[in-house]
XYZ file of N, CA, C and O in Angstrom:
504
model
N 172.743 75.679 68.510
C 173.475 74.674 69.295
C 172.958 74.733 70.716
O 173.072 75.823 71.371
N 172.406 73.649 71.253
C 171.950 73.599 72.639
C 172.961 72.817 73.439
O 173.217 71.659 73.154
N 173.515 73.415 74.463
C 174.541 72.820 75.238
C 174.055 72.368 76.592
O 173.210 73.060 77.183
N 174.586 71.282 77.115
C 174.240 70.825 78.424
C 175.566 70.520 79.143
O 176.332 69.747 78.636
N 175.682 71.081 80.319
C 176.849 70.823 81.168
C 176.378 69.886 82.296
O 175.329 70.043 82.821
N 177.217 68.908 82.571
C 176.894 67.977 83.618
C 178.182 67.485 84.318
O 179.274 67.800 83.915
N 177.983 66.813 85.478
C 179.089 66.238 86.174
C 179.453 66.917 87.432
O 180.369 66.454 88.109
N 178.812 68.019 87.758
C 179.117 68.745 88.962
C 178.643 67.961 90.170
O 177.944 66.938 90.092
N 179.018 68.471 91.302
C 178.644 67.816 92.561
C 179.441 68.331 93.731
O 180.224 69.267 93.624
N 179.306 67.579 94.805
C 180.072 67.947 96.055
C 181.225 67.013 96.168
O 181.112 65.767 96.081
N 182.413 67.590 96.326
C 183.610 66.812 96.447
C 184.514 67.376 97.480
O 184.502 68.591 97.750
N 185.283 66.546 98.116
C 186.194 67.061 99.174
C 187.456 67.656 98.513
O 187.786 67.335 97.392
N 188.072 68.533 99.288
C 189.245 69.166 98.838
C 190.277 68.084 98.462
O 190.459 67.088 99.155
N 190.935 68.240 97.288
C 191.853 67.252 96.816
C 191.245 66.233 95.913
O 191.976 65.441 95.261
N 189.944 66.245 95.835
C 189.251 65.295 94.954
C 189.260 65.721 93.497
O 189.895 66.683 93.113
N 188.507 64.961 92.722
C 188.448 65.223 91.274
C 187.025 65.075 90.786
O 186.164 64.452 91.395
N 186.860 65.713 89.618
C 185.582 65.669 88.933
C 185.809 65.691 87.446
O 186.767 66.307 86.982
N 184.873 65.078 86.709
C 184.883 65.277 85.262
C 183.589 65.892 84.845
O 182.487 65.362 85.102
N 183.669 67.066 84.264
C 182.519 67.782 83.790
C 182.412 67.509 82.280
O 183.418 67.491 81.545
N 181.189 67.356 81.818
C 180.981 67.051 80.431
C 180.042 68.119 79.807
O 179.097 68.538 80.434
N 180.370 68.497 78.623
C 179.529 69.378 77.831
C 179.065 68.622 76.600
O 179.900 68.095 75.862
N 177.787 68.524 76.428
C 177.247 67.834 75.269
C 176.228 68.696 74.552
O 175.806 69.753 75.082
N 175.891 68.317 73.382
C 174.865 69.050 72.619
C 173.869 68.150 72.062
O 174.114 66.952 71.817
N 172.674 68.618 71.935
C 171.586 67.855 71.379
C 171.105 68.533 70.067
O 171.097 69.764 69.992
N 170.788 67.705 69.114
C 170.245 68.293 67.862
C 171.258 69.002 67.028
O 170.955 69.825 66.240
N 172.531 68.702 67.254
C 173.563 69.338 66.407
C 174.887 68.690 66.675
O 174.977 67.672 67.306
N 175.931 69.312 66.164
C 177.282 68.785 66.310
C 178.198 69.848 66.844
O 178.085 71.033 66.466
N 179.181 69.470 67.631
C 180.145 70.386 68.137
C 181.304 70.567 67.187
O 182.201 71.426 67.393
N 181.383 69.691 66.166
C 182.438 69.792 65.209
C 182.367 71.198 64.564
O 181.307 71.644 64.165
N 183.504 71.851 64.464
C 183.556 73.202 63.881
C 183.395 74.289 64.880
O 183.597 75.444 64.550
N 183.144 73.943 66.133
C 183.020 74.931 67.189
C 184.191 74.867 68.138
O 184.715 73.831 68.473
N 184.624 76.043 68.588
C 185.480 76.117 69.745
C 184.590 76.034 70.963
O 183.512 76.697 71.008
N 184.941 75.247 71.901
C 184.135 75.015 73.132
C 184.955 75.388 74.330
O 186.086 74.873 74.545
N 184.407 76.217 75.140
C 185.126 76.683 76.372
C 184.292 76.374 77.606
O 183.091 76.104 77.540
N 185.070 76.340 78.715
C 184.454 76.228 80.044
C 184.729 77.505 80.780
O 185.881 77.990 80.808
N 183.730 77.984 81.485
C 183.832 79.150 82.332
C 183.228 78.760 83.686
O 182.517 77.797 83.819
N 183.521 79.564 84.687
C 182.945 79.344 86.002
C 182.603 80.666 86.631
O 183.224 81.688 86.336
N 181.650 80.627 87.530
C 181.285 81.850 88.269
C 180.935 81.455 89.703
O 180.013 80.697 89.924
N 181.674 82.003 90.606
C 181.455 81.817 91.968
C 180.542 82.938 92.507
O 180.478 84.051 91.903
N 179.887 82.705 93.556
C 178.985 83.733 94.156
C 179.694 85.057 94.416
O 180.790 85.074 94.994
N 179.140 86.133 93.875
C 179.729 87.430 94.105
C 180.926 87.732 93.242
O 181.560 88.808 93.383
N 181.256 86.860 92.308
C 182.405 87.046 91.431
C 181.987 87.083 89.976
O 180.931 86.587 89.597
N 182.858 87.636 89.173
C 182.581 87.675 87.745
C 182.902 86.296 87.125
O 183.631 85.541 87.691
N 182.339 86.069 85.988
C 182.545 84.830 85.315
C 184.010 84.740 84.901
O 184.626 85.699 84.383
N 184.590 83.588 85.008
C 186.009 83.394 84.822
C 186.279 82.302 83.759
O 185.654 81.220 83.855
N 187.184 82.566 82.866
C 187.578 81.504 81.900
C 188.314 80.409 82.600
O 189.166 80.600 83.490
N 188.065 79.179 82.197
C 188.741 78.013 82.762
C 189.533 77.260 81.734
O 190.719 77.020 81.947
N 188.889 76.911 80.615
C 189.633 76.132 79.642
C 188.885 76.251 78.282
O 187.715 76.572 78.195
N 189.638 75.932 77.205
C 189.123 76.019 75.823
C 189.644 74.849 75.044
O 190.832 74.513 75.112
N 188.762 74.255 74.259
C 189.124 73.211 73.306
C 188.915 73.864 71.938
O 187.750 74.130 71.585
N 189.940 74.040 71.170
C 189.782 74.612 69.839
C 189.158 73.627 68.912
O 188.948 72.485 69.240
N 188.787 74.097 67.751
C 188.150 73.247 66.742
C 189.029 72.081 66.383
O 188.594 70.964 66.191
N 190.331 72.358 66.341
C 191.331 71.325 66.069
C 191.583 70.465 67.285
O 192.070 71.059 68.334
N 191.248 69.281 67.240
C 191.501 68.391 68.410
C 193.042 68.438 68.793
O 193.886 68.294 67.962
N 193.255 68.676 70.061
C 194.638 68.763 70.542
C 195.096 70.181 70.826
O 196.064 70.382 71.539
N 194.392 71.124 70.329
C 194.694 72.520 70.597
C 193.783 72.981 71.754
O 192.576 73.028 71.596
N 194.425 73.273 72.863
C 193.652 73.660 74.041
C 194.290 74.806 74.755
O 195.451 75.167 74.497
N 193.556 75.368 75.676
C 194.110 76.448 76.515
C 193.553 76.248 77.902
O 192.367 75.845 78.080
N 194.341 76.484 78.882
C 193.987 76.332 80.320
C 194.330 77.596 81.061
O 195.394 78.120 80.913
N 193.405 78.033 81.855
C 193.620 79.252 82.671
C 194.708 78.988 83.720
O 194.810 77.878 84.209
N 195.392 80.020 84.044
C 196.497 79.846 85.016
C 196.020 79.384 86.394
O 196.753 78.687 87.086
N 194.764 79.744 86.721
C 194.253 79.369 88.027
C 194.040 77.866 88.192
O 193.952 77.380 89.328
N 193.949 77.158 87.122
C 193.717 75.732 87.171
C 194.764 74.921 86.415
O 194.660 73.725 86.321
N 195.775 75.601 85.895
C 196.778 74.902 85.100
C 197.470 73.898 85.971
O 197.893 74.120 87.100
N 197.677 72.721 85.398
C 198.270 71.620 86.126
C 197.246 70.769 86.841
O 197.560 69.671 87.312
N 196.017 71.286 86.935
C 194.944 70.508 87.647
C 193.765 70.265 86.718
O 192.878 69.521 87.093
N 193.772 70.859 85.544
C 192.610 70.719 84.678
C 193.088 70.238 83.273
O 194.148 70.678 82.776
N 192.294 69.405 82.717
C 192.562 68.911 81.366
C 191.232 69.033 80.551
O 190.196 68.585 81.072
N 191.310 69.579 79.371
C 190.111 69.600 78.537
C 190.357 68.737 77.314
O 191.418 68.685 76.762
N 189.317 68.037 76.903
C 189.414 67.177 75.725
C 188.088 67.123 75.016
O 187.046 67.407 75.597
N 188.156 66.850 73.755
C 186.895 66.817 72.960
C 186.826 65.526 72.146
O 187.899 65.010 71.734
N 185.627 65.074 71.965
C 185.356 63.940 71.096
C 184.175 64.324 70.269
O 183.032 64.217 70.648
N 184.477 64.742 69.046
C 183.430 65.223 68.148
C 182.456 64.067 67.703
O 181.312 64.319 67.389
N 182.992 62.885 67.691
C 182.137 61.740 67.319
C 181.023 61.568 68.368
O 179.914 61.122 68.075
N 181.392 61.866 69.628
C 180.386 61.725 70.700
C 179.786 63.095 71.052
O 178.910 63.127 71.948
N 180.243 64.137 70.373
C 179.638 65.448 70.688
C 179.878 65.859 72.125
O 178.929 66.385 72.800
N 181.037 65.621 72.609
C 181.323 65.974 74.018
C 182.649 66.742 74.141
O 183.575 66.467 73.362
N 182.698 67.608 75.129
C 183.923 68.248 75.508
C 183.974 68.093 76.986
O 183.096 68.564 77.739
N 184.997 67.424 77.465
C 185.121 67.112 78.903
C 186.137 68.037 79.569
O 187.200 68.347 78.974
N 185.907 68.365 80.780
C 186.856 69.097 81.627
C 187.133 68.202 82.819
O 186.240 68.011 83.669
N 188.287 67.695 82.874
C 188.729 66.821 84.008
C 189.529 67.732 84.983
O 190.495 68.373 84.579
N 189.076 67.712 86.203
C 189.782 68.509 87.196
C 190.215 67.637 88.353
O 189.427 66.791 88.855
N 191.423 67.808 88.787
C 191.970 67.016 89.934
C 192.520 68.037 90.946
O 192.655 69.196 90.642
N 192.790 67.496 92.121
C 193.358 68.422 93.170
C 192.441 69.598 93.424
O 192.905 70.713 93.612
N 191.127 69.330 93.515
C 190.195 70.435 93.637
C 190.418 71.181 94.988
O 190.701 70.529 96.036
N 190.180 72.452 94.936
C 190.315 73.307 96.107
C 188.972 73.974 96.366
O 188.182 74.182 95.492
N 188.783 74.453 97.605
C 187.481 75.123 97.884
C 187.281 76.324 96.939
O 186.098 76.642 96.573
N 188.388 76.959 96.555
C 188.223 78.157 95.668
C 187.786 77.763 94.246
O 187.500 78.623 93.422
N 187.756 76.476 93.966
C 187.221 76.011 92.695
C 185.694 75.891 92.649
O 185.097 75.634 91.636
N 185.088 76.101 93.857
C 183.621 75.991 93.976
C 183.012 77.101 93.128
O 183.345 78.293 93.274
N 182.110 76.748 92.273
C 181.465 77.660 91.388
C 180.429 76.934 90.514
O 180.410 75.688 90.517
N 179.636 77.698 89.793
C 178.848 77.135 88.742
C 179.685 77.094 87.492
O 180.272 78.158 87.127
N 179.820 75.936 86.878
C 180.614 75.787 85.642
C 179.745 75.764 84.475
O 178.761 74.987 84.402
N 180.108 76.551 83.471
C 179.345 76.655 82.247
C 180.220 76.269 81.067
O 181.371 76.532 81.004
N 179.572 75.585 80.068
C 180.285 75.425 78.826
C 179.649 76.309 77.768
O 178.421 76.668 77.899
N 180.419 76.735 76.849
C 179.985 77.679 75.860
C 180.678 77.303 74.503
O 181.705 76.676 74.456
N 180.005 77.702 73.421
C 180.525 77.378 72.082
C 180.398 78.541 71.145
O 179.481 79.363 71.306
N 181.319 78.578 70.213
C 181.283 79.559 69.139
C 181.851 78.933 67.883
O 182.802 78.128 67.952
N 181.234 79.279 66.740
C 181.749 78.774 65.535
C 183.156 79.258 65.326
O 183.426 80.440 65.343
N 184.106 78.300 65.195
C 185.529 78.736 65.188
C 185.926 79.386 63.886
O 185.448 79.018 62.813
N 186.777 80.362 64.049
C 187.280 81.099 62.831
C 188.483 80.361 62.251
O 188.880 80.620 61.137
N 189.139 79.560 63.029
C 190.264 78.762 62.567
C 190.430 77.537 63.457
O 189.824 77.449 64.504
N 191.261 76.598 62.999
C 191.433 75.359 63.762
C 192.069 75.641 65.078
O 191.866 74.915 66.074
N 192.920 76.667 65.179
C 193.645 76.974 66.379
C 193.068 78.083 67.187
O 193.588 78.498 68.246
N 191.871 78.614 66.807
C 191.277 79.696 67.538
C 190.883 79.255 68.979
O 190.175 78.237 69.137
N 191.321 80.035 69.966
C 191.054 79.665 71.373
C 190.528 80.896 72.124
O 191.219 81.454 72.976
N 189.272 81.286 71.806
C 188.746 82.453 72.526
C 188.655 82.199 74.009
O 188.262 81.103 74.442
N 189.016 83.212 74.753
C 189.037 83.068 76.215
C 188.222 84.082 76.927
O 188.193 84.145 78.174
N 187.447 84.891 76.202
C 186.585 85.897 76.810
C 185.128 85.493 76.612
O 184.706 85.061 75.525
N 184.327 85.655 77.618
C 182.973 85.157 77.536
C 182.153 85.802 76.408
O 181.277 85.186 75.827
N 182.438 87.090 76.139
C 181.649 87.774 75.089
C 181.995 87.259 73.682
O 181.273 87.554 72.754
N 183.005 86.423 73.611
C 183.325 85.873 72.279
C 182.462 84.630 71.939
O 182.459 84.160 70.827
N 181.710 84.178 72.949
C 180.945 82.966 72.756
C 179.487 83.280 72.478
O 178.919 84.177 73.046
N 178.900 82.538 71.617
C 177.527 82.729 71.243
C 176.581 81.821 71.967
O 175.434 82.218 72.244
N 176.937 80.579 72.178
C 176.004 79.611 72.746
C 176.495 79.256 74.187
O 177.645 78.973 74.382
N 175.541 79.156 75.059
C 175.859 78.843 76.439
C 174.838 77.770 76.930
O 173.665 77.773 76.573
N 175.382 76.904 77.750
C 174.539 75.872 78.418
C 174.208 76.320 79.829
O 174.824 77.230 80.349
N 173.340 75.651 80.390
C 173.027 75.836 81.854
C 174.231 75.285 82.598
O 174.855 74.292 82.174
N 174.563 75.902 83.675
C 175.743 75.448 84.369
C 175.498 74.215 85.249
O 174.380 73.739 85.452
N 176.613 73.752 85.701
C 176.607 72.664 86.681
C 177.392 73.046 87.908
O 178.494 73.614 87.760
N 176.814 72.819 89.045
C 177.395 73.347 90.297
C 178.505 72.410 90.830
O 178.295 71.228 90.985
N 179.622 73.013 91.125
C 180.709 72.259 91.743
C 180.960 72.892 93.124
O 181.167 74.114 93.268
N 180.892 72.084 94.176
C 181.165 72.541 95.484
C 182.324 71.654 96.085
O 182.211 70.421 96.100
N 183.377 72.317 96.490
C 184.510 71.654 97.061
C 184.576 71.982 98.540
O 184.716 73.177 98.919
N 184.487 71.000 99.363
C 184.459 71.203 100.823
C 185.893 71.098 101.294
O 186.684 70.295 100.849
N 186.162 71.917 102.331
C 187.483 71.919 102.885
C 187.687 70.837 103.980
O 186.677 70.252 104.422
């Protein structure tokens, strides 16, 4: 599974962005897909997960209430919508996928994922 993350950019504090994770040459159906981020000098951090079962999601506490994750297997996309962005949200955002063990499986640790895409940079200016 080859993943591509897109949608990053420069946005002012309080703004919003929609990040998209897509795949080429395959399907995301059957995979749990997560979003992680890594800011300079910091460890990679879990942001959100879309389980194999559409509608089962998980959101990290640091972005809860400001982030929504959704998936469309017909389009092979998993989107991360973020609103109310803060400077501390600035990071490289990565999407990752792993063949799900169950419909409700929501892995939140980076080592649980097998496939990673190149990140997309999000910069939030104050």
